[in-house]
């Protein structure tokens, strides 16, 4: 017993002995995103990457603290994008991606991680990548090898044979490895276990067809209810949340019934789906900016013709569904599908969300408090409060009057470290 205690105190000694790194940030004002109130002249103290106090300027500043004074700046919590693919770049559409070696995409991810963080997104959920690239990015960021946001990695997206998450653009003789294609409850459970083993912190699966896949109909359901239930049950048992790619009506409803946590896209959700989502507390994560980009740039990017056709069918409809869902009171998080459009442009979606029925505050909440809650991390992300991570962004002007201000972030801090300060 004594030796255990001695070993323990030895193990923790460096923690107590180390000199704490303290930084004090001041600005003109701060938005309390929980209730939409302005706080004037804030003074935020961050110790070893976590906020220790939120006070008003003029209060005590610890001797030896670093100071970051931001006159003229409005502070908000670091933003959260719940749906990105850091290792994708839309300019290589259709078969163009085949010109590159596998690890090309890892390197693309390194560049996109930096762009995303500099755009004010201090946390992202990466819901689908190959080769466990998102785990590698997360590790490299945490080790200080590269610069990027906090990442919640899904690794591979799980899906049915021939579905949106399978590779359906090759003939049978070209047998492309598909480590997360699984059919039937048992195989699906085993795949969830495998992905968690190799670093998944959220499970993504394809419940219906999609736009950027050949051979499937966007609205078609691709996993049966019992398969979805097995997947969600296994993931939840392992403590992981579940994100479902679902455009189609029946697939959305079954995913909600199965207990999924977030519905990605949700394009063809109907009133019954809204009711079910409210009843189950399911979040919608709707990438409604994409349509503008895909229709403007898709052809030039080499996007498959059938994908562009599917986009024309679903783009406007998804925005109308978003508007109806907001009106119905469905809980919303901010998810853009970065990678389908250029990563780093994430904040462009705020304007679209306001055009389609949200108040600027609601759109900001979707990317802060709501996202943090949907991640299961409301105590450390999405707010500027004691105990939270020192993740802050700064803008000039009033984002509640003009949400486009969030596209011009002038200050970004992650875990108490300044990432960007352009003034
Ligand atoms: N990853 C999605 C899919 O392929 C993108 C959908 C983009 N279009 C849209 N209107 N949100 O299905």
XYZ file of C-alpha atoms and ligand atoms in Angstrom:
435
model
C 0.000 0.000 0.000
C 2.693 2.435 1.016
C 4.713 1.771 -2.093
C 1.613 2.352 -4.269
C 1.043 5.712 -2.624
C 4.668 6.653 -3.031
C 4.551 5.705 -6.692
C 1.370 7.719 -7.158
C 2.723 10.870 -5.557
C 5.857 10.498 -7.667
C 3.756 10.164 -10.789
C 1.778 13.308 -10.012
C 4.648 15.353 -8.638
C 5.536 17.017 -11.959
C 1.944 18.165 -12.366
C 1.997 20.062 -9.107
C 5.550 21.286 -9.395
C 5.373 22.611 -12.947
C 5.037 26.368 -13.243
C 1.557 27.116 -14.588
C 1.338 28.961 -17.897
C -1.117 31.814 -17.412
C -2.495 34.050 -20.154
C -4.932 36.905 -19.714
C -7.073 37.987 -22.682
C -8.994 41.270 -22.804
C -11.275 42.601 -25.552
C -14.013 45.167 -26.141
C -16.776 42.703 -25.544
C -17.754 39.072 -25.587
C -20.854 37.240 -26.742
C -22.421 34.941 -24.183
C -23.665 32.446 -26.763
C -25.930 30.623 -24.330
C -28.337 33.546 -23.947
C -27.228 36.011 -26.623
C -26.112 38.655 -24.116
C -23.166 40.966 -24.569
C -20.550 41.150 -21.866
C -18.512 44.375 -21.969
C -14.781 44.595 -21.320
C -14.181 40.939 -20.543
C -10.985 39.692 -18.951
C -10.429 35.988 -19.434
C -7.731 34.113 -17.545
C -6.472 30.849 -18.995
C -4.203 28.554 -16.996
C -2.468 25.689 -18.790
C -4.941 25.821 -21.660
C -8.130 25.965 -19.608
C -10.170 29.012 -18.648
C -9.851 29.610 -14.913
C -11.800 32.867 -14.616
C -14.061 35.151 -16.650
C -14.159 38.638 -15.151
C -14.358 42.308 -16.092
C -11.256 44.304 -16.973
C -9.561 46.024 -14.089
C -9.567 42.914 -11.949
C -6.414 41.328 -10.635
C -3.888 40.022 -13.136
C -1.481 37.411 -11.874
C 2.183 38.517 -11.918
C 4.058 36.844 -14.773
C 0.927 36.197 -16.828
C 1.158 36.633 -20.591
C -1.206 39.340 -21.831
C -3.242 39.414 -25.003
C -5.119 42.712 -25.318
C -7.561 42.976 -28.191
C -9.048 46.485 -28.369
C -11.907 46.737 -30.875
C -12.434 42.984 -30.894
C -15.551 40.962 -30.085
C -14.826 37.533 -28.607
C -16.797 34.329 -29.092
C -16.058 30.717 -28.168
C -14.033 28.736 -30.694
C -16.350 27.360 -33.375
C -17.200 23.686 -33.890
C -17.925 22.039 -37.247
C -19.631 18.685 -36.723
C -19.117 17.389 -40.260
C -15.840 17.733 -42.113
C -13.505 15.624 -44.219
C -10.102 17.215 -43.712
C -8.432 14.797 -46.111
C -10.691 15.728 -49.044
C -10.359 18.486 -51.612
C -13.274 19.137 -53.962
C -11.139 20.209 -56.909
C -10.262 16.540 -57.499
C -13.781 15.420 -58.386
C -14.923 12.182 -60.044
C -11.997 9.989 -61.125
C -9.409 12.775 -60.842
C -8.382 11.679 -57.379
C -6.928 8.478 -58.864
C -3.923 10.420 -60.158
C -2.474 10.589 -56.653
C -0.801 8.143 -54.324
C -2.676 7.138 -51.165
C -0.739 9.310 -48.737
C -1.303 12.406 -50.871
C -4.581 12.733 -48.979
C -2.870 12.674 -45.608
C -0.804 15.658 -46.719
C -3.918 17.421 -47.983
C -5.306 16.872 -44.483
C -2.306 18.612 -42.914
C -2.933 21.721 -45.018
C -6.691 21.642 -44.386
C -6.264 21.257 -40.633
C -4.358 24.546 -40.551
C -6.865 26.362 -42.788
C -9.759 25.151 -40.653
C -8.240 26.277 -37.380
C -7.223 29.653 -38.813
C -10.848 30.127 -39.915
C -11.884 29.965 -36.255
C -12.940 26.324 -36.034
C -11.094 25.066 -32.971
C -12.923 21.704 -32.914
C -14.122 19.493 -35.762
C -15.714 16.102 -36.069
C -14.075 14.288 -38.981
C -16.762 11.909 -40.196
C -14.992 9.767 -42.741
C -11.451 9.364 -44.023
C -9.264 6.520 -45.290
C -6.222 4.883 -43.720
C -7.029 6.219 -40.220
C -5.727 9.558 -41.496
C -7.876 11.551 -39.081
C -6.352 9.713 -36.138
C -2.886 10.501 -37.518
C -3.821 14.178 -37.903
C -5.178 14.297 -34.369
C -2.030 12.719 -32.966
C 0.259 15.038 -34.945
C -1.698 18.087 -33.766
C -1.614 16.936 -30.149
C 2.131 16.322 -30.421
C 2.664 19.828 -31.782
C 4.016 18.489 -35.087
C 1.389 20.342 -37.111
C -1.232 23.012 -36.512
C -4.917 22.155 -36.482
C -8.182 21.970 -34.561
C -9.201 19.477 -31.904
C -10.391 16.479 -33.914
C -13.064 13.947 -33.045
C -12.202 11.206 -35.555
C -14.650 8.677 -36.996
C -11.937 6.971 -39.096
C -13.824 5.095 -41.855
C -17.546 5.568 -42.407
C -19.365 2.249 -42.128
C -21.754 1.264 -44.902
C -23.527 -1.480 -46.822
C -22.155 -3.234 -49.888
C -22.934 -1.027 -52.876
C -24.015 1.874 -50.692
C -22.872 5.475 -50.373
C -19.950 4.531 -48.118
C -18.724 1.764 -50.424
C -16.540 2.510 -53.462
C -18.983 1.921 -56.280
C -17.140 3.558 -59.162
C -15.016 0.582 -60.244
C -15.725 -2.610 -62.232
C -15.744 -5.954 -60.349
C -12.222 -6.877 -61.516
C -10.824 -3.885 -59.630
C -11.186 -5.082 -56.123
C -10.737 -1.978 -53.969
C -10.266 -2.705 -50.250
C -13.254 -1.519 -48.211
C -12.377 -1.952 -44.518
C -15.679 -0.560 -43.278
C -18.179 -2.172 -45.616
C -20.308 -4.487 -43.502
C -23.650 -6.221 -43.940
C -25.829 -7.636 -41.188
C -25.858 -6.875 -37.449
C -22.915 -9.107 -36.475
C -20.527 -7.843 -39.137
C -21.548 -4.280 -38.353
C -20.866 -4.758 -34.640
C -17.456 -6.217 -35.408
C -16.649 -3.213 -37.619
C -17.608 -0.758 -34.876
C -15.273 -2.604 -32.516
C -12.448 -2.548 -35.029
C -12.752 1.170 -35.780
C -12.806 2.014 -32.078
C -9.761 -0.167 -31.567
C -7.856 1.940 -34.087
C -8.944 5.351 -32.814
C -12.567 6.149 -33.742
C -14.165 8.465 -31.160
C -17.482 8.706 -32.998
C -19.083 6.205 -35.377
C -20.311 7.391 -38.769
C -22.435 5.226 -40.996
C -24.339 5.603 -44.227
C -28.040 5.019 -43.693
C -29.180 6.074 -47.162
C -27.816 6.901 -50.593
C -25.854 10.030 -51.331
C -24.947 12.633 -53.896
C -21.231 11.955 -54.371
C -21.564 8.240 -55.039
C -22.187 6.438 -58.293
C -24.970 3.880 -58.713
C -27.159 4.707 -55.714
C -30.343 6.719 -55.394
C -29.958 9.577 -52.926
C -33.195 8.817 -51.077
C -32.834 5.010 -50.873
C -32.428 3.403 -47.460
C -29.227 1.294 -47.263
C -29.299 -0.263 -43.803
C -32.362 -1.961 -42.353
C -33.617 -0.988 -38.908
C -32.097 -4.075 -37.233
C -28.692 -3.247 -38.715
C -28.904 0.353 -37.528
C -29.992 -0.794 -34.072
C -27.057 -3.187 -33.780
C -24.639 -0.459 -34.842
C -25.978 2.170 -32.458
C -26.234 -0.312 -29.606
C -22.625 -1.421 -30.060
C -21.312 2.149 -30.391
C -23.210 3.377 -27.341
C -22.069 0.380 -25.338
C -18.502 1.453 -26.153
C -19.277 5.059 -25.172
C -19.280 6.416 -28.726
C -21.875 8.652 -30.344
C -23.260 7.892 -33.781
C -23.523 10.169 -36.831
C -25.680 8.935 -39.698
C -25.421 10.036 -43.293
C -29.093 10.129 -44.277
C -30.801 12.114 -47.019
C -33.745 9.726 -47.495
C -36.991 9.935 -45.544
C -37.360 6.330 -44.349
C -33.659 5.994 -43.527
C -33.737 9.179 -41.440
C -36.691 7.881 -39.433
C -35.208 4.443 -38.837
C -31.888 6.008 -37.804
C -33.723 8.132 -35.237
C -35.674 5.097 -34.024
C -32.409 3.178 -33.740
C -31.099 5.880 -31.391
C -28.556 7.674 -33.603
C -27.228 10.939 -32.167
C -26.922 13.167 -35.234
C -28.566 12.967 -38.649
C -26.230 14.306 -41.319
C -27.810 16.052 -44.352
C -31.446 15.190 -43.442
C -32.512 16.503 -46.856
C -35.811 14.636 -47.258
C -36.921 14.653 -43.618
C -40.684 15.144 -43.275
C -42.930 16.284 -40.413
C -42.956 12.817 -38.884
C -39.155 12.785 -38.937
C -39.146 16.175 -37.151
C -41.503 14.761 -34.523
C -39.374 11.673 -34.019
C -36.190 13.760 -33.768
C -37.741 15.978 -31.103
C -39.046 12.986 -29.211
C -35.648 11.211 -29.235
C -33.527 14.341 -28.786
C -31.768 13.686 -32.104
C -29.725 16.503 -33.641
C -29.856 17.484 -37.313
C -26.594 18.491 -38.942
C -27.520 19.996 -42.307
C -24.843 21.040 -44.808
C -26.929 23.629 -46.589
C -24.133 25.839 -47.941
C -22.767 23.089 -50.212
C -25.329 23.390 -52.971
C -24.019 26.804 -54.081
C -20.470 25.516 -54.355
C -21.316 22.205 -56.052
C -23.514 23.749 -58.714
C -21.024 26.548 -59.425
C -17.795 24.504 -59.437
C -18.807 20.844 -59.813
C -18.458 20.571 -63.556
C -15.067 22.270 -63.567
C -13.962 19.967 -60.716
C -14.805 16.837 -62.710
C -17.661 15.795 -60.409
C -19.612 12.799 -61.808
C -22.551 13.809 -64.010
C -24.925 11.689 -61.939
C -23.779 13.479 -58.771
C -24.579 16.853 -60.293
C -27.988 15.535 -61.313
C -28.633 14.289 -57.788
C -27.503 17.636 -56.390
C -30.005 19.462 -58.576
C -32.721 17.181 -57.201
C -31.835 17.630 -53.578
C -30.060 20.960 -52.998
C -33.022 23.332 -52.818
C -35.195 20.684 -51.175
C -32.642 20.315 -48.356
C -32.765 24.064 -47.674
C -36.544 23.995 -47.537
C -36.368 21.053 -45.148
C -33.887 22.991 -43.009
C -36.279 25.923 -42.814
C -39.188 23.666 -41.849
C -37.085 21.785 -39.288
C -35.932 25.023 -37.637
C -39.546 26.158 -37.496
C -40.624 22.825 -36.029
C -38.007 23.199 -33.287
C -35.675 20.343 -34.242
C -32.320 20.683 -32.450
C -29.570 21.757 -34.846
C -25.812 21.588 -34.930
C -23.487 23.217 -37.430
C -22.103 20.719 -39.954
C -20.779 21.771 -43.338
C -19.284 18.705 -45.069
C -16.004 20.594 -45.593
C -14.119 18.713 -48.272
C -17.159 18.816 -50.541
C -16.363 22.552 -50.708
C -12.906 23.972 -49.821
C -11.977 23.350 -46.175
C -11.429 26.675 -44.436
C -14.585 28.181 -45.950
C -16.670 26.576 -43.178
C -18.028 29.895 -41.881
C -19.751 30.668 -45.187
C -22.604 28.422 -44.073
C -23.674 30.833 -41.299
C -25.130 33.215 -43.894
C -27.053 30.392 -45.599
C -28.473 29.245 -42.261
C -29.732 32.765 -41.563
C -31.140 33.103 -45.089
C -33.099 29.901 -44.455
C -34.736 30.789 -41.199
C -32.328 30.889 -38.275
C -31.503 33.986 -36.303
C -27.773 34.769 -36.266
C -27.721 33.713 -32.599
C -29.285 30.336 -33.429
C -26.698 29.759 -36.156
C -23.885 30.657 -33.738
C -25.372 28.395 -31.063
C -25.458 25.528 -33.566
C -21.664 25.901 -33.943
C -20.940 26.352 -30.236
C -23.164 25.277 -27.317
C -25.304 22.886 -29.355
C -22.339 21.213 -31.014
C -20.575 20.856 -27.659
C -23.677 19.224 -26.199
C -24.049 16.870 -29.159
C -20.400 15.865 -28.720
C -21.117 15.122 -25.068
C -18.556 17.761 -24.020
C -20.650 20.761 -22.881
C -18.344 21.418 -19.933
C -15.232 22.025 -21.968
C -16.263 23.247 -25.421
C -18.614 25.791 -26.987
C -18.675 28.391 -24.205
C -16.345 30.923 -22.616
C -16.606 29.879 -18.987
C -14.407 28.733 -16.133
C -13.446 25.112 -16.727
C -13.697 25.316 -20.511
C -10.806 24.980 -22.907
C -9.104 28.256 -23.795
C -10.573 28.254 -27.298
C -11.524 31.785 -28.388
C -12.103 33.637 -31.620
C -12.302 37.362 -32.282
C -14.132 39.366 -34.919
C -14.745 43.032 -35.508
C -18.290 44.336 -35.767
C -21.476 42.701 -34.633
C -21.998 39.066 -35.684
C -25.571 39.194 -34.339
C -26.381 41.976 -36.811
C -24.281 40.516 -39.629
C -23.384 36.861 -39.239
C -21.001 37.153 -42.227
C -18.546 38.773 -39.789
C -17.656 35.203 -38.814
C -16.051 34.758 -42.239
C -13.420 37.323 -41.267
C -12.063 36.037 -37.994
C -9.129 38.206 -36.905
C -8.112 36.304 -33.792
C -7.968 32.604 -32.986
C -6.729 31.024 -29.776
C -6.736 27.293 -29.083
C -5.983 25.976 -25.624
C -4.537 29.335 -24.597
C -2.158 29.520 -27.577
C -2.590 32.279 -30.148
C -3.035 30.705 -33.573
C -3.914 33.818 -35.491
C -3.927 37.526 -34.768
C -4.318 39.744 -37.813
C -4.903 43.356 -37.041
N -21.549 14.059 -48.833
C -22.867 14.392 -49.264
C -23.352 13.384 -50.270
O -22.570 12.960 -51.089
C -22.894 15.766 -49.837
C -24.205 16.321 -50.171
C -24.041 17.704 -50.670
N -25.253 18.335 -51.117
C -26.079 18.973 -50.339
N -27.104 19.536 -50.890
N -25.919 19.036 -49.081
O -24.475 12.993 -50.252
